[in-house]
Short mmCIF file of C-alpha atoms in Angstrom, two decimals:
data_model
loop_
_atom_site.label_atom_id
_atom_site.label_comp_id
_atom_site.label_asym_id
_atom_site.label_seq_id
_atom_site.Cartn_x
_atom_site.Cartn_y
_atom_site.Cartn_z
CA PHE D 1 41.77 -1.44 -4.48
CA LEU D 2 38.76 -3.66 -4.27
CA PHE D 3 35.64 -1.56 -4.34
CA GLN D 4 32.42 -3.50 -4.02
CA LYS D 5 28.97 -1.98 -3.63
CA THR D 6 26.42 -4.11 -1.81
CA SER D 7 23.20 -2.19 -1.20
CA SER D 8 24.47 0.82 0.76
CA VAL D 9 27.85 -0.57 1.87
CA ILE D 10 31.02 0.02 -0.15
CA ALA D 11 34.02 -2.10 0.87
CA ILE D 12 37.63 -0.89 0.58
CA ASN D 13 40.60 -3.22 1.05
CA ASN D 14 44.29 -2.39 0.83
CA THR D 15 46.16 -3.40 -2.34
CA ASP D 16 49.36 -1.44 -1.52
CA LYS D 17 48.94 0.87 -4.54
CA TYR D 18 48.33 4.50 -3.66
CA THR D 19 47.82 6.30 -6.97
CA LYS D 20 44.81 8.02 -8.55
CA LYS D 21 44.81 5.32 -11.22
CA ALA D 22 44.66 2.50 -8.63
CA ALA D 23 42.23 4.31 -6.29
CA ALA D 24 38.70 2.96 -5.99
CA LYS D 25 36.22 5.32 -7.63
CA THR D 26 32.50 5.76 -7.12
CA THR D 27 29.99 8.19 -8.56
CA SER D 28 27.07 6.91 -6.56
CA PHE D 29 28.03 7.50 -2.92
CA ASP D 30 25.12 8.95 -0.94
CA SER D 31 26.32 10.35 2.40
CA ASN D 32 22.79 10.16 3.78
CA SER D 33 22.59 6.39 3.49
CA ASP D 34 25.84 4.81 2.26
CA VAL D 35 28.71 3.47 4.36
CA LEU D 36 32.35 2.96 3.44
CA GLU D 37 33.50 -0.27 5.01
CA ILE D 38 37.28 -0.06 5.36
CA ASP D 39 39.26 -3.18 6.17
CA ALA D 40 41.59 -1.44 8.64
CA TYR D 41 43.47 -4.69 9.29
CA SER D 42 44.47 -4.90 5.61
CA PHE D 43 46.04 -1.45 6.08
CA GLY D 44 47.89 -2.64 9.19
CA VAL D 45 46.09 -0.33 11.65
CA GLY D 46 43.32 -2.63 12.89
CA SER D 47 41.38 -1.25 15.83
CA TYR D 48 43.58 1.88 15.91
CA ALA D 49 41.95 3.32 12.76
CA THR D 50 41.13 7.03 13.02
CA PHE D 51 39.49 9.49 10.60
CA ALA D 52 39.49 13.23 9.92
CA ALA D 53 38.22 15.43 7.10
CA GLY D 54 39.78 18.63 5.76
CA LYS D 55 38.23 21.30 3.55
CA ASN D 56 40.89 20.84 0.83
CA LYS D 57 44.16 19.05 0.05
CA LYS D 58 46.22 21.62 1.98
CA ALA D 59 44.10 21.03 5.09
CA VAL D 60 44.41 17.26 4.59
CA LYS D 61 48.21 17.56 4.43
CA LYS D 62 48.12 19.46 7.75
CA LEU D 63 45.95 16.74 9.26
CA ALA D 64 48.47 14.15 8.03
CA ARG D 65 50.88 15.55 10.64
CA GLN D 66 48.50 14.38 13.34
CA ASP D 67 47.70 10.82 14.31
CA PHE D 68 44.89 10.16 11.79
CA TYR D 69 45.13 7.12 9.54
CA PHE D 70 42.32 7.94 7.11
CA LEU D 71 41.85 11.46 5.75
CA TYR D 72 39.22 12.91 3.44
CA ASP D 73 39.53 15.91 1.12
CA GLN D 74 36.07 17.51 1.20
CA LYS D 75 36.76 19.62 -1.90
CA LYS D 76 38.01 16.90 -4.28
CA GLY D 77 36.50 13.77 -2.70
CA GLY D 78 39.83 12.00 -2.16
CA LEU D 79 40.16 9.49 0.69
CA TYR D 80 43.77 8.97 1.82
CA PHE D 81 45.60 6.43 3.94
CA ASN D 82 48.18 8.11 6.19
CA GLU D 83 50.61 5.24 6.81
CA ASN D 84 53.05 7.06 9.08
CA GLY D 85 50.69 8.50 11.70
CA ALA D 86 51.81 11.89 13.04
CA GLU D 87 54.92 12.22 10.85
CA LYS D 88 54.92 14.60 7.86
CA GLY D 89 53.29 13.32 4.67
CA PHE D 90 51.49 10.03 4.10
CA GLY D 91 54.56 7.79 4.48
CA ASP D 92 54.06 4.75 2.25
CA GLY D 93 50.34 5.57 2.01
CA GLY D 94 48.37 7.85 -0.28
CA ILE D 95 45.03 8.03 -2.06
CA ILE D 96 42.81 4.95 -1.72
CA ALA D 97 39.44 6.16 -3.03
CA ILE D 98 37.86 8.98 -4.98
CA LEU D 99 34.25 9.86 -4.27
CA LYS D 100 33.05 11.75 -7.34
CA SER D 101 31.26 15.05 -6.67
CA ALA D 102 32.90 15.10 -3.20
CA PRO D 103 29.94 14.15 -1.01
CA ASN D 104 29.96 15.10 2.64
CA LEU D 105 31.80 12.30 4.46
CA THR D 106 31.82 11.98 8.23
CA SER D 107 32.81 9.27 10.68
CA ASP D 108 29.14 8.18 10.56
CA ASN D 109 29.76 7.07 6.96
CA LEU D 110 32.76 4.90 7.91
CA GLU D 111 32.92 1.46 9.39
CA PHE D 112 36.32 0.01 10.21
CA ILE D 113 36.43 -3.78 10.17
#
């Protein structure tokens, strides 16, 4: 995944690899000022991109059964792409970014382009 930091904007583009090793990683994300800019079109969801956060991985897996495309694990800092919408699991998706120290991430910190 391409992970570029420009001032307070971090860009994430799809590379079709959804593993911890391939996930973009940052240790410097500040939820008070930084923005994750996600190229939703590169993930095939375009203007339909949706986001939800869960308190841990179990909660994120429950949210994956709903129609959210991007999910955040507040405990571990993992950002996931849920490729199959409301079906069980992430489909062909998975982890796309890891925000070290699991900062608070809300829809205010996301910009879908």
